[in-house]
Coordinates of C-alpha atoms in Angstrom, one line a residue:
M199 CA -0.2 12.5 -22.7
D200 CA -2.0 12.1 -19.4
T201 CA -5.2 10.1 -19.0
K202 CA -7.4 13.2 -18.7
E203 CA -6.0 14.8 -21.9
L204 CA -6.3 11.5 -23.7
L205 CA -10.0 11.0 -22.7
K206 CA -10.7 14.6 -23.8
K207 CA -9.2 13.9 -27.2
V208 CA -11.1 10.6 -27.6
R209 CA -14.4 12.3 -26.6
K210 CA -13.7 15.2 -29.1
I211 CA -13.1 12.7 -32.0
E212 CA -16.1 10.6 -30.9
I213 CA -18.5 13.6 -31.0
K214 CA -17.3 14.7 -34.4
T215 CA -17.0 11.4 -36.2
R216 CA -20.1 9.8 -34.6
R217 CA -22.2 12.7 -35.8
L218 CA -20.8 12.2 -39.3
S219 CA -21.5 8.4 -39.3
D220 CA -25.0 8.9 -37.8
H221 CA -26.1 11.6 -40.3
I222 CA -24.1 10.9 -43.4
F223 CA -22.2 7.6 -43.6
G224 CA -24.5 5.1 -41.8
G225 CA -27.0 4.6 -44.7
E226 CA -24.3 4.9 -47.4
Y227 CA -22.1 2.3 -45.7
H228 CA -25.1 -0.1 -45.3
S229 CA -26.0 0.2 -48.9
T230 CA -22.4 -0.2 -50.1
F231 CA -21.5 -3.2 -48.0
K232 CA -24.5 -5.4 -47.9
G233 CA -23.0 -8.6 -46.5
R234 CA -21.5 -11.8 -47.9
G235 CA -24.8 -12.9 -49.6
M236 CA -25.8 -16.5 -49.2
T237 CA -23.8 -19.1 -47.4
F238 CA -24.3 -22.9 -47.3
S239 CA -26.2 -24.1 -44.2
E240 CA -27.2 -27.8 -44.6
V241 CA -28.7 -30.4 -47.0
R242 CA -32.2 -31.8 -46.7
Q243 CA -34.6 -33.9 -48.8
Y244 CA -36.0 -32.3 -51.9
Q245 CA -39.5 -30.8 -51.5
F246 CA -42.0 -29.9 -54.2
G247 CA -41.2 -26.3 -55.4
D248 CA -37.5 -26.4 -54.5
D249 CA -35.1 -25.0 -57.1
V250 CA -33.6 -28.0 -59.0
R251 CA -30.4 -26.0 -59.3
N252 CA -29.8 -26.5 -55.6
I253 CA -29.8 -30.3 -55.8
D254 CA -26.7 -31.8 -54.2
W255 CA -25.9 -34.6 -56.7
N256 CA -23.3 -36.3 -54.5
V257 CA -25.8 -36.7 -51.6
T258 CA -28.6 -37.6 -54.0
A259 CA -26.5 -40.4 -55.5
R260 CA -25.6 -41.7 -52.1
Y261 CA -29.2 -42.0 -50.8
N262 CA -31.0 -42.7 -54.2
E263 CA -33.4 -39.8 -53.6
P264 CA -33.0 -36.1 -54.2
Y265 CA -31.4 -33.8 -51.6
V266 CA -31.0 -30.0 -51.9
K267 CA -28.5 -27.6 -50.5
V268 CA -30.0 -25.0 -48.1
F269 CA -28.5 -21.5 -48.0
E270 CA -29.1 -18.7 -45.5
E271 CA -28.2 -15.0 -45.8
E272 CA -25.1 -14.0 -43.9
R273 CA -25.7 -10.5 -42.7
E274 CA -22.8 -9.9 -40.2
L275 CA -19.8 -8.2 -41.6
T276 CA -16.3 -7.6 -40.3
M277 CA -14.4 -4.4 -40.9
M278 CA -10.6 -4.4 -40.5
L279 CA -8.8 -1.0 -40.3
M280 CA -5.2 -1.3 -41.3
V281 CA -3.3 1.9 -40.3
D282 CA 0.2 2.9 -41.2
V283 CA 2.0 4.2 -38.0
S284 CA 5.4 4.6 -39.6
G285 CA 7.4 7.9 -39.3
S286 CA 6.2 9.4 -42.5
E287 CA 2.7 9.8 -41.0
L288 CA 4.0 12.4 -38.6
F289 CA 4.0 15.1 -41.3
G290 CA 1.8 18.1 -41.9
T291 CA 2.2 21.7 -43.2
N292 CA -1.3 22.8 -42.6
Q293 CA -3.6 22.6 -39.5
Q294 CA -3.3 18.8 -39.1
F295 CA -0.8 16.0 -39.4
K296 CA -1.5 13.1 -41.6
N297 CA -1.9 10.7 -38.7
E298 CA -4.6 13.0 -37.1
V299 CA -6.7 12.9 -40.3
V300 CA -6.2 9.2 -40.5
T301 CA -7.5 8.8 -36.9
E302 CA -10.7 10.8 -37.8
I303 CA -11.3 8.8 -41.0
A304 CA -10.8 5.5 -39.1
A305 CA -13.2 6.6 -36.3
T306 CA -15.9 7.6 -38.8
L307 CA -15.6 4.3 -40.6
A308 CA -15.7 2.4 -37.3
F309 CA -18.9 4.1 -36.1
S310 CA -20.5 3.6 -39.5
A311 CA -19.8 -0.2 -39.1
T312 CA -21.1 -0.1 -35.6
Q313 CA -24.4 1.3 -36.8
N314 CA -24.6 -1.8 -39.1
N315 CA -23.9 -4.0 -36.1
D316 CA -20.7 -5.2 -37.7
K317 CA -17.4 -6.2 -36.0
I318 CA -14.4 -3.8 -36.2
G319 CA -10.8 -4.8 -35.8
L320 CA -7.5 -2.9 -36.0
I321 CA -4.0 -3.5 -37.3
L322 CA -1.3 -0.9 -36.7
F323 CA 1.8 -1.5 -38.8
S324 CA 5.2 -0.1 -39.6
D325 CA 7.7 -2.5 -41.1
K326 CA 6.0 -5.1 -38.8
V327 CA 2.6 -5.5 -37.2
E328 CA 2.9 -3.2 -34.1
L329 CA -0.6 -3.9 -32.7
Y330 CA -3.5 -6.2 -33.5
I331 CA -7.0 -5.7 -31.9
P332 CA -9.3 -8.6 -32.9
P333 CA -12.7 -7.7 -34.4
K334 CA -15.5 -7.0 -31.8
K335 CA -18.7 -5.0 -31.7
G336 CA -19.8 -2.0 -29.7
R337 CA -19.1 1.6 -28.8
S338 CA -16.6 0.8 -26.0
H339 CA -14.6 -1.3 -28.5
V340 CA -14.5 1.6 -31.0
L341 CA -13.4 4.0 -28.3
R342 CA -10.5 1.6 -27.5
I343 CA -9.5 1.7 -31.2
I344 CA -9.6 5.5 -31.2
R345 CA -7.5 5.6 -28.0
E346 CA -4.8 3.4 -29.6
L347 CA -4.8 5.5 -32.8
I348 CA -4.2 8.7 -30.7
E349 CA -1.6 7.5 -28.2
F350 CA 0.1 4.4 -29.6
E351 CA 3.9 4.8 -30.0
P352 CA 5.3 2.3 -32.6
E353 CA 8.7 0.6 -32.0
S354 CA 9.7 1.2 -35.6
K355 CA 9.5 4.2 -38.0
L356 CA 10.0 2.1 -41.2
T357 CA 7.3 0.8 -43.5
N358 CA 6.6 -2.7 -44.9
F359 CA 3.1 -2.9 -46.2
A360 CA 3.5 -6.5 -47.6
E361 CA 4.2 -7.8 -44.0
A362 CA 0.9 -6.2 -42.8
L363 CA -1.0 -7.8 -45.6
K364 CA 0.4 -11.2 -44.9
F365 CA -0.6 -10.9 -41.3
L366 CA -4.1 -9.9 -42.3
Q367 CA -4.4 -12.9 -44.6
N368 CA -3.3 -15.2 -41.7
V369 CA -5.6 -13.9 -39.0
M370 CA -8.8 -13.2 -41.1
K371 CA -10.1 -16.6 -42.3
K372 CA -13.4 -15.2 -43.6
K373 CA -14.0 -12.3 -46.0
A374 CA -13.7 -8.9 -44.4
I375 CA -14.1 -5.3 -45.5
V376 CA -10.6 -3.9 -45.3
F377 CA -9.6 -0.2 -45.2
V378 CA -5.9 0.5 -45.5
L379 CA -5.0 4.1 -44.3
S380 CA -1.5 5.2 -45.3
D381 CA 0.5 7.6 -47.5
F382 CA 1.7 4.6 -49.5
I383 CA 5.3 5.7 -49.8
A384 CA 6.2 2.1 -50.1
D385 CA 6.7 -0.6 -52.7
D386 CA 7.1 -4.4 -53.2
Y387 CA 3.6 -5.3 -52.2
H388 CA 1.8 -5.7 -55.5
Q389 CA 1.8 -9.6 -55.4
T390 CA 0.7 -9.8 -51.8
M391 CA -2.0 -7.2 -52.6
K392 CA -3.3 -9.4 -55.4
I393 CA -3.7 -12.4 -53.1
V394 CA -5.4 -10.4 -50.2
S395 CA -7.8 -8.7 -52.6
G396 CA -8.9 -12.1 -54.0
K397 CA -10.3 -12.9 -50.6
H398 CA -11.2 -9.6 -49.0
D399 CA -13.0 -6.4 -50.1
V400 CA -10.1 -3.9 -49.9
T401 CA -10.0 -0.1 -50.2
G402 CA -6.8 2.0 -49.9
I403 CA -7.2 5.5 -48.4
R404 CA -4.1 7.6 -49.3
V405 CA -3.8 10.5 -46.9
Y406 CA -1.1 13.0 -48.0
D407 CA 0.0 16.6 -47.7
K408 CA 0.4 18.9 -50.7
R409 CA 4.0 19.7 -49.7
E410 CA 4.9 16.0 -50.3
E411 CA 4.0 16.3 -54.0
E412 CA 6.7 18.7 -54.8
I413 CA 9.6 20.5 -53.0
P414 CA 9.3 24.3 -53.1
N415 CA 12.3 26.5 -53.9
L416 CA 13.6 27.4 -50.4
G417 CA 17.4 27.4 -51.1
V418 CA 19.6 25.0 -49.1
V419 CA 17.7 23.5 -46.3
Q420 CA 18.2 20.7 -43.8
M421 CA 15.7 17.9 -44.1
Q422 CA 15.1 14.7 -42.1
D423 CA 13.8 11.4 -43.3
E424 CA 11.1 10.6 -40.7
E425 CA 11.5 6.9 -41.2
T426 CA 15.3 6.5 -41.1
G427 CA 16.1 9.6 -39.0
E428 CA 18.7 10.6 -41.6
L429 CA 19.6 14.3 -41.8
M430 CA 20.7 15.8 -45.1
L431 CA 21.3 19.2 -46.7
V432 CA 19.1 19.6 -49.8
N433 CA 19.6 22.3 -52.4
T434 CA 15.9 23.0 -53.2
A435 CA 17.0 25.8 -55.5
S436 CA 18.2 23.1 -57.9
K437 CA 15.6 22.4 -60.6
K438 CA 17.2 18.9 -61.1
V439 CA 16.7 18.1 -57.4
R440 CA 13.0 19.2 -57.5
V441 CA 12.3 17.3 -60.7
N442 CA 13.9 14.1 -59.4
Y443 CA 11.9 14.3 -56.2
G444 CA 8.7 14.9 -58.2
K445 CA 9.5 11.8 -60.3
F446 CA 10.2 9.7 -57.1
Y447 CA 6.9 10.7 -55.5
S448 CA 4.9 10.2 -58.7
Q449 CA 6.3 6.7 -59.1
K450 CA 5.2 5.8 -55.5
V451 CA 1.7 7.1 -56.1
A452 CA 1.5 5.3 -59.5
Y453 CA 2.6 2.0 -57.9
Y454 CA -0.1 2.3 -55.2
K455 CA -2.9 3.0 -57.7
D456 CA -1.7 0.3 -60.1
S457 CA -1.3 -2.3 -57.4
F458 CA -4.8 -1.6 -55.9
T459 CA -6.6 -1.2 -59.2
K460 CA -5.2 -4.3 -60.9
S461 CA -6.0 -6.3 -57.8
G462 CA -9.6 -5.2 -57.9
A463 CA -9.4 -3.0 -54.8
G464 CA -10.8 0.5 -54.4
T465 CA -8.8 3.7 -53.9
I466 CA -9.5 7.1 -52.2
D467 CA -7.1 10.0 -52.3
C468 CA -7.4 12.5 -49.5
R469 CA -5.2 15.5 -49.0
V470 CA -5.1 16.8 -45.4
D471 CA -6.5 20.2 -46.4
E472 CA -9.4 18.6 -48.2
S473 CA -12.7 17.3 -46.9
Y474 CA -12.4 13.6 -46.3
V475 CA -16.2 13.6 -45.8
K476 CA -16.8 14.4 -49.5
K477 CA -14.2 11.9 -50.5
L478 CA -15.7 9.0 -48.5
L479 CA -19.2 9.9 -49.4
G480 CA -18.4 10.1 -53.1
Y481 CA -16.6 6.7 -52.9
F482 CA -19.6 5.0 -51.1
K483 CA -22.1 6.4 -53.6
R484 CA -20.0 5.3 -56.6
R485 CA -19.8 1.8 -55.2
G486 CA -23.4 1.6 -54.0

């Protein structure tokens, strides 16, 4: 993609998603994610009217006079977008590929965070972390994130969600709002998910195509695994083949929902031919 075409695409996504965040998501995002609350600032001598529950008994014992802990509201938030760039995201049977919908959702969330004066960071992952953009504020930073989402070419087509979660845990020392955008055709991340959700506010956004849920009866067709590149002939006329595939897919979705829900994380399911606007708005309202 040449620079002119890339800028044109970035601008198109900015116009669409910024309008959404300005008119729909800005207020909902603000009311849903209010900040970390109160954080410790300092200790000072007790004054008449101070809440006795804030007395620091260790300091009080040391100086033989009462001292209280002072707290201040911590308003600034950090949003981390974790985006799956493995081969399975390059799939779509309708007007858009999964990765195109993911880009729009990520951009909408980023502009909503910008309205709240929050920092936004990005992690692109396959079976490893392909790209990390540290959290920063501002429109130009969001536009850089959108550019990467459009044109980035990963080195690997495989998926290892647990590795991406471990990386997040290492680089983010303070609590962050984390949105994970993927089709979640992965496993072996339940335990890591539990640890990460204990520290961060995590939401999984599963973006999928209706043709992934079941294989239609098309006779014998050649299929390719987008992650491994393996070509195979599949007899889709076989009921057993269709049933087995349905079970495989259902197990992956159940594992995702179970892992996120039991870890205290949120989930959003968004099919590429559905309105992600309604899905996001409904989720924000339920949480708010």
